[in-house]
Amino acid sequence: MDNEHKPLFTCVADLEKSPGDAGLLASCLKSYEDHFEHEQRLFTASSLYADADKYQHINKHNAFLATMRGLSVPASQKWIDFAKNWLVQHIHNTDFRYKNKMPHHVADPYVWDESYEVYHTRLDDEHVVLFDLIQQLGEHPSDVDLLNQNRDVYRDHFDYEEKQFMACGEPCDADAHKKKHDTFFKTMTWVTNPVSQEYCAFAKNWLAQHIKNTDFKYKYKLATHHHTPEPYVWNNEFEVFYKQLDQEHIGLFKIMLDVETHPSDQGKVDQLQELMRNHFYYEEGQFCDSLDLPWDYCKEHKKKHVKFSERFAKLHAPVDHAEMKWAQDWLVQHIKNTDFGYKGHLKHAVPEPYVWDESFATDYHRLDEEHDVLFAQILAVSQHPENAEILATLKKGINDHFMYEEQRYCAVPHYNCVHHKMKHYKFWVILEDLHVPVGCEEINWSKNWLAQHIKNTDHQYKTRLIGPDTGDNFSGPLP
């Protein structure tokens, strides 16, 4: 939806510059019609978006289209001012109502992937099993034991999950969440063999939507307890994949072990407290500047820092052993339960000059070599924005690279293939529409997108692809 909203703004702005262009008016109308049709198809399929809201939403679309279909060129400034204001108000006042209520993609075959990850080990493991059981039931609808197993496993999962989020309370929308479990489980108790394909399709869709629209509300809010290493030494289980933040975490582990070993050294205590303050200050600047984290992530994360700091600031030599162990354990739990929430969402520096370096390495030779060339191709477009041949070379390179890369990572079990491909698609539809001369805004956007995408998204398949790279560079997918 966000990707479709951008051209709606652009075409009205273009129409303001060229109000007499009949072709532009027709194209703009088509953009609005296509967007409204797509948006309505999605929100009318949602079981969470109220029927009254659906009805009002469609009426608003129709009323706007009526004004646009009645236009003739030159488009009046009065209508353009109206359209600008209407779109801004409509997104904020109407579209925002379907946030977290739109239907998500349902995998076929029905297999759990990382797009459903809630970052709670037991719950994620159980979700994998729930997907598998529903898939099996669809394949063996007459199996009485399998239907009973579905009921038992779903009930056990709901009971355990409810204990976790009820302890969290209102921030996890606990009461409403439990009601959704109760409603779904009633349908499962009513089902008899042979189980209809219609019910299996309903259950598959319910679970997919439920995890992403409801379970996701407790992400990073549950009191999950992870193992604290002994001796207290950082390892790559705690890696957040941002160089400075990982280095700061390593330093905090080291100085905490140092204080544990030398509890009477006030100088080391002062150093630890200073490093922790500086780390929180830098980290907060990074995650609060992110564009795509949940709206309350910054606020909730900072609250955890403040609560910890109130007690941590009281440490003094000689440090009580139990207090030091509390601080060490807090950092372990905090990194895995809270810091991991910003993995893949923070901004990385865009190199200048725009040249690939080893910090972008995925450790797969063909993919890295293609990334290296794509950096060079984007740089070439920035140096020759009027050259159509250079732009066409970039487009072909991006397309060939995406096709091969998608073939590689989509073969990895449970990899979040759809989400990754969607990022490619959103980039591609904008790149494909570029024409010469390419503007500075579009060039800088392309540079930034590729830099962020490799480090925040491509790096998630590091060490996970099946086998080494094969085939010639930019030859597209393998046969």
XYZ file of C-alpha atoms in Angstrom:
479
model
C 0.000 0.000 0.000
C 2.765 2.454 0.893
C 4.424 1.751 -2.431
C 1.153 2.485 -4.266
C 0.518 5.696 -2.338
C 3.715 7.325 -3.652
C 2.615 7.590 -7.334
C -0.776 8.933 -6.187
C 1.008 11.922 -4.659
C 3.346 12.232 -7.630
C 0.707 12.245 -10.353
C -1.315 15.024 -8.674
C 1.876 17.082 -8.302
C 2.670 16.462 -11.990
C -0.869 17.464 -12.934
C -0.421 20.731 -11.079
C 2.624 21.449 -13.260
C 0.887 20.347 -16.496
C -2.882 20.813 -15.976
C -3.557 20.693 -19.725
C -2.025 17.238 -20.289
C -4.969 14.925 -21.041
C -2.735 11.843 -21.138
C -1.380 12.630 -17.674
C -4.904 13.096 -16.294
C -5.991 9.733 -17.732
C -2.887 8.025 -16.328
C -3.456 9.566 -12.899
C -7.085 8.427 -12.872
C -5.984 4.901 -13.782
C -3.451 4.906 -10.913
C -6.173 5.837 -8.430
C -8.628 3.278 -9.845
C -6.048 0.470 -9.735
C -4.953 1.352 -6.203
C -8.503 1.571 -4.874
C -9.409 -1.752 -6.494
C -6.359 -3.494 -4.996
C -6.807 -1.914 -1.574
C -10.512 -2.793 -1.445
C -9.809 -6.389 -2.436
C -7.439 -6.684 0.527
C -9.440 -4.967 3.233
C -12.755 -6.601 2.263
C -11.030 -9.969 2.759
C -9.993 -9.019 6.294
C -11.973 -10.477 9.192
C -10.526 -7.825 11.511
C -11.588 -4.698 9.589
C -15.140 -3.796 10.652
C -17.877 -4.047 8.010
C -18.964 -0.471 8.736
C -15.403 0.747 8.114
C -15.231 -1.235 4.854
C -18.506 0.328 3.655
C -17.443 3.876 4.532
C -13.987 3.339 3.019
C -15.411 2.199 -0.333
C -17.874 5.115 -0.378
C -15.006 7.578 0.125
C -13.140 6.022 -2.795
C -16.199 6.230 -5.035
C -16.909 9.837 -4.077
C -13.336 10.887 -4.886
C -13.339 9.016 -8.219
C -16.599 10.750 -9.165
C -14.894 14.150 -8.865
C -11.915 12.936 -10.890
C -13.953 11.316 -13.663
C -15.839 14.562 -14.101
C -12.631 16.514 -14.797
C -11.609 17.888 -18.136
C -8.354 19.551 -19.088
C -7.049 21.914 -18.040
C -7.502 20.576 -14.499
C -8.492 23.434 -12.210
C -6.246 24.494 -9.347
C -9.294 24.244 -7.082
C -9.615 20.507 -7.800
C -5.852 19.942 -7.451
C -5.865 21.606 -4.019
C -8.853 19.455 -3.070
C -7.114 16.247 -4.282
C -3.920 17.011 -2.372
C -5.807 17.606 0.851
C -8.140 14.627 0.310
C -5.292 12.125 -0.109
C -3.418 13.297 2.992
C -6.559 13.254 5.161
C -7.781 9.955 3.698
C -4.557 8.058 4.464
C -4.346 9.393 8.010
C -8.036 9.212 8.903
C -9.228 6.187 6.914
C -6.387 3.990 5.645
C -4.746 4.006 9.071
C -7.815 2.160 10.410
C -6.756 -1.024 8.620
C -3.242 -1.002 10.101
C -2.481 -4.525 11.402
C -5.817 -5.745 10.016
C -4.984 -6.464 6.381
C -4.669 -10.106 5.293
C -1.139 -11.473 5.026
C 0.160 -13.941 2.482
C -0.714 -17.573 3.249
C 2.082 -19.934 2.216
C 1.357 -22.810 -0.168
C 2.611 -25.408 0.650
C 1.710 -24.461 4.202
C 5.128 -24.214 5.877
C 6.235 -21.825 8.639
C 8.968 -19.341 7.704
C 10.837 -16.552 9.477
C 8.245 -13.927 8.564
C 6.180 -15.479 11.409
C 9.002 -15.290 13.963
C 7.977 -13.876 17.360
C 11.494 -14.228 18.842
C 10.405 -16.538 21.643
C 12.091 -19.902 21.118
C 9.378 -22.174 22.458
C 6.515 -20.261 20.825
C 8.291 -20.160 17.458
C 9.002 -23.898 17.699
C 5.362 -24.568 18.501
C 4.161 -22.405 15.611
C 6.253 -24.546 13.243
C 4.388 -27.614 14.519
C 0.969 -25.925 14.209
C 1.623 -25.166 10.550
C 2.691 -28.756 9.922
C -0.326 -30.287 11.684
C -2.856 -28.251 9.707
C -1.043 -29.118 6.474
C -1.146 -32.825 7.393
C -4.847 -32.594 8.241
C -5.570 -31.161 4.808
C -3.707 -34.091 3.246
C -5.398 -36.724 5.474
C -8.875 -35.355 6.274
C -10.255 -38.719 7.423
C -7.552 -39.392 10.015
C -9.318 -39.272 13.403
C -6.078 -39.451 15.392
C -4.611 -36.567 13.424
C -7.661 -34.382 14.091
C -7.430 -35.175 17.815
C -3.702 -34.413 17.742
C -4.459 -31.016 16.196
C -6.910 -30.266 18.987
C -4.496 -31.374 21.727
C -1.471 -29.504 20.351
C -3.399 -26.299 19.625
C -4.932 -26.382 23.130
C -1.528 -26.923 24.763
C -0.022 -24.129 22.679
C -2.803 -21.688 23.500
C -2.564 -22.507 27.221
C 1.195 -21.918 27.328
C 1.086 -18.808 25.152
C -1.726 -17.322 27.242
C 0.329 -17.733 30.416
C 3.084 -15.711 28.759
C 1.047 -12.838 27.402
C -1.389 -12.621 30.334
C 1.636 -11.865 32.531
C 2.448 -9.049 30.095
C -1.114 -7.699 30.324
C -2.435 -4.670 28.469
C 0.751 -3.933 26.431
C 0.281 -7.367 24.832
C -3.487 -6.888 24.316
C -3.901 -9.991 26.484
C -7.678 -10.151 27.004
C -8.539 -9.647 23.335
C -5.875 -12.189 22.375
C -7.355 -14.872 24.634
C -10.848 -14.318 23.172
C -9.466 -14.971 19.683
C -7.993 -18.264 20.897
C -11.290 -19.269 22.486
C -13.282 -18.474 19.356
C -10.954 -20.396 17.056
C -10.686 -23.400 19.347
C -14.482 -23.740 19.436
C -14.438 -24.206 15.652
C -11.827 -26.940 16.048
C -13.941 -28.817 18.616
C -16.933 -28.797 16.269
C -15.072 -30.249 13.278
C -15.605 -33.932 12.435
C -13.958 -36.325 10.011
C -13.628 -36.145 7.143
C -12.437 -32.573 7.644
C -13.480 -30.366 4.736
C -10.899 -28.559 2.627
C -12.902 -25.422 3.296
C -12.204 -25.744 7.035
C -8.521 -26.484 6.450
C -8.235 -23.364 4.291
C -9.984 -21.340 7.024
C -7.639 -22.717 9.733
C -4.521 -22.069 7.642
C -5.581 -18.500 6.971
C -6.604 -17.948 10.609
C -3.216 -19.048 11.958
C -1.244 -16.993 9.424
C -3.263 -13.829 10.105
C -3.360 -14.449 13.861
C 0.393 -14.710 14.285
C 1.141 -11.566 12.266
C -1.782 -9.429 13.439
C -2.112 -10.591 17.061
C 0.897 -12.591 18.290
C 3.196 -9.902 16.939
C 1.805 -7.532 19.577
C 3.795 -9.413 22.227
C 7.082 -9.434 20.278
C 9.951 -8.310 22.559
C 7.536 -7.877 25.477
C 7.466 -11.374 26.983
C 9.707 -12.302 29.887
C 11.759 -14.914 28.048
C 14.807 -16.159 29.946
C 18.009 -17.075 28.063
C 21.141 -18.814 29.309
C 23.790 -16.485 30.750
C 27.279 -17.671 29.733
C 29.837 -18.714 32.330
C 32.483 -17.374 32.228
C 30.820 -14.133 31.185
C 32.175 -13.795 27.640
C 30.304 -12.462 24.588
C 29.783 -14.898 21.692
C 28.082 -14.652 18.306
C 24.732 -15.734 19.774
C 24.438 -12.089 20.833
C 25.329 -10.588 17.436
C 22.998 -7.818 16.224
C 24.987 -7.328 12.980
C 25.833 -3.657 13.468
C 29.579 -3.292 13.906
C 29.689 -0.536 16.535
C 26.828 -1.983 18.583
C 28.357 -5.465 18.563
C 31.731 -4.022 19.566
C 30.106 -2.090 22.411
C 28.314 -5.238 23.608
C 31.619 -7.127 23.537
C 33.206 -4.339 25.598
C 30.359 -4.421 28.134
C 30.711 -8.180 28.611
C 34.456 -7.754 29.093
C 34.256 -4.947 31.654
C 31.462 -6.727 33.549
C 33.651 -9.814 33.885
C 36.485 -7.525 34.952
C 34.355 -5.966 37.713
C 33.195 -9.422 38.808
C 36.857 -10.460 39.101
C 37.914 -7.190 40.832
C 34.830 -6.120 42.842
C 36.803 -3.673 45.016
C 38.169 -1.604 42.117
C 36.029 1.564 41.994
C 37.842 2.702 38.854
C 36.550 -0.342 36.974
C 33.019 0.245 38.326
C 33.155 3.860 37.109
C 34.394 2.688 33.711
C 31.577 0.130 33.437
C 28.886 2.670 34.307
C 30.296 5.188 31.827
C 30.454 2.607 29.032
C 26.871 1.542 29.733
C 25.611 5.154 29.655
C 27.445 5.870 26.408
C 26.184 2.636 24.876
C 22.558 3.423 25.738
C 22.924 6.955 24.348
C 24.351 5.761 21.028
C 21.999 2.791 20.686
C 18.898 4.898 21.366
C 19.980 7.325 18.666
C 20.145 4.436 16.214
C 16.885 2.620 16.902
C 14.823 5.772 17.475
C 15.935 6.973 14.021
C 14.743 3.802 12.293
C 11.911 4.235 9.802
C 10.292 0.803 9.967
C 10.309 -0.385 13.582
C 6.945 -0.587 15.417
C 5.774 2.854 16.534
C 6.264 2.110 20.244
C 9.605 0.267 19.978
C 11.735 3.333 20.747
C 9.654 4.342 23.761
C 9.456 0.840 25.261
C 13.164 0.121 24.689
C 14.231 3.385 26.332
C 11.973 2.639 29.329
C 13.912 -0.607 29.865
C 17.189 1.332 29.782
C 15.883 3.823 32.342
C 14.555 1.157 34.707
C 17.862 -0.750 34.589
C 19.937 2.415 34.997
C 18.121 3.456 38.172
C 19.444 0.368 39.963
C 22.706 0.044 38.040
C 23.802 3.593 38.926
C 23.881 2.599 42.615
C 26.680 0.041 42.101
C 29.847 0.890 44.001
C 32.952 -0.902 45.201
C 33.059 -3.364 46.747
C 30.403 -4.658 44.320
C 28.063 -7.252 45.775
C 28.441 -10.480 43.791
C 24.680 -10.965 43.499
C 24.285 -7.430 42.078
C 26.943 -8.081 39.468
C 25.244 -11.325 38.444
C 21.930 -9.456 38.197
C 23.498 -6.876 35.859
C 25.159 -9.561 33.725
C 21.923 -11.504 33.410
C 19.975 -8.329 32.563
C 22.278 -7.548 29.652
C 21.976 -11.092 28.263
C 18.175 -11.035 28.435
C 18.009 -7.470 27.116
C 20.115 -8.137 24.030
C 18.189 -11.262 23.046
C 14.692 -10.109 24.017
C 14.866 -6.410 23.113
C 17.949 -5.458 21.068
C 17.204 -8.288 18.642
C 14.057 -6.350 17.760
C 16.114 -3.816 15.799
C 18.096 -6.421 13.848
C 17.666 -5.631 10.172
C 16.030 -2.241 10.798
C 18.809 0.245 11.597
C 20.517 2.512 9.105
C 24.000 1.764 7.806
C 26.444 4.296 6.422
C 26.350 4.673 2.648
C 29.933 4.612 1.333
C 31.261 7.700 -0.397
C 32.649 7.269 -2.980
C 30.024 4.636 -3.769
C 32.203 1.532 -3.920
C 31.496 -1.957 -2.546
C 33.764 -3.101 0.305
C 34.137 -6.192 2.494
C 31.602 -4.938 5.043
C 28.932 -5.823 2.447
C 30.245 -9.374 1.914
C 27.727 -12.226 2.108
C 30.579 -14.745 1.699
C 29.127 -16.215 -1.500
C 31.470 -15.369 -4.352
C 28.977 -14.846 -7.191
C 26.540 -12.824 -5.106
C 29.358 -10.642 -3.741
C 30.834 -10.106 -7.196
C 27.415 -9.132 -8.548
C 26.885 -6.728 -5.637
C 30.287 -5.188 -6.406
C 29.248 -4.595 -10.021
C 25.835 -3.183 -9.015
C 27.590 -0.591 -6.845
C 29.713 0.348 -9.862
C 26.658 0.496 -12.150
C 24.769 2.811 -9.793
C 27.886 4.970 -9.519
C 28.070 5.098 -13.335
C 24.452 6.301 -13.522
C 25.243 9.024 -10.968
C 28.184 10.157 -13.109
C 26.221 10.003 -16.385
C 22.558 10.560 -15.484
C 21.682 11.427 -19.096
C 23.036 8.168 -20.568
C 20.147 5.778 -21.366
C 22.486 2.879 -22.164
C 24.141 3.019 -18.717
C 20.711 3.127 -17.045
C 19.550 0.136 -19.119
C 22.675 -1.794 -18.059
C 21.874 -1.136 -14.408
C 18.280 -2.297 -14.843
C 19.386 -5.523 -16.534
C 22.018 -6.126 -13.848
C 19.511 -5.656 -11.024
C 16.964 -7.931 -12.686
C 19.466 -10.732 -13.386
C 20.887 -10.487 -9.873
C 17.475 -10.591 -8.200
C 16.404 -13.647 -10.198
C 19.505 -15.640 -9.228
C 19.537 -14.480 -5.609
C 15.839 -15.302 -5.141
C 16.432 -18.796 -6.492
C 19.212 -19.273 -3.934
C 17.550 -18.016 -0.756
C 14.068 -19.365 -1.505
C 15.579 -22.859 -1.456
C 16.575 -22.433 2.216
C 14.079 -24.137 4.587
C 12.064 -21.620 6.665
C 13.832 -18.606 5.112
C 11.588 -15.538 4.857
C 11.512 -15.773 1.077
C 8.283 -13.833 0.413
C 9.338 -10.848 2.534
C 12.743 -10.655 0.838
C 11.216 -10.932 -2.641
C 8.734 -8.193 -1.787
C 11.624 -5.840 -0.960
C 13.093 -6.630 -4.370
C 9.755 -6.012 -6.049
C 9.190 -2.637 -4.373
C 12.651 -1.486 -5.437
C 12.290 -2.879 -8.947
C 8.958 -1.218 -9.821
C 10.458 2.196 -9.060
C 13.781 1.501 -10.784
C 12.039 0.123 -13.864
C 10.093 3.393 -14.301
C 13.213 5.586 -14.173
C 14.198 7.365 -17.353
C 16.985 9.735 -18.322
C 18.023 12.191 -17.155
C 17.969 10.482 -13.752
C 17.531 12.952 -10.896
C 19.794 13.260 -7.862
C 16.965 12.178 -5.543
C 16.474 8.906 -7.423
C 20.229 8.223 -7.562
C 20.697 8.818 -3.837
C 17.638 6.689 -3.111
C 19.115 3.818 -5.171
C 22.500 4.085 -3.455
C 20.925 4.056 -0.022
C 18.507 1.205 -0.822
C 21.212 -1.185 -2.015
C 23.532 -0.411 0.919
C 20.778 -0.890 3.512
C 19.298 -3.919 1.744
C 22.522 -5.910 1.601
C 23.382 -5.342 5.264
C 19.879 -5.561 6.720
C 18.355 -8.239 4.490
C 20.904 -10.124 2.368
C 23.128 -10.691 5.402
C 20.314 -12.753 6.893
C 21.187 -15.581 4.482
C 24.887 -15.568 5.421
C 26.104 -19.160 6.014
C 22.620 -20.483 5.204
C 22.467 -20.911 1.423
C 22.597 -24.466 0.148
C 25.987 -25.162 -1.455
C 28.412 -22.747 -3.107
C 27.523 -20.271 -5.845
C 27.552 -21.567 -9.415
C 27.014 -20.102 -12.870
C 28.411 -17.040 -14.586
C 27.820 -13.624 -13.052
C 24.581 -11.952 -14.187
C 23.456 -15.045 -16.103
C 20.198 -15.088 -14.122
C 18.745 -18.150 -12.393
C 20.233 -21.563 -12.886
C 18.410 -23.950 -15.232
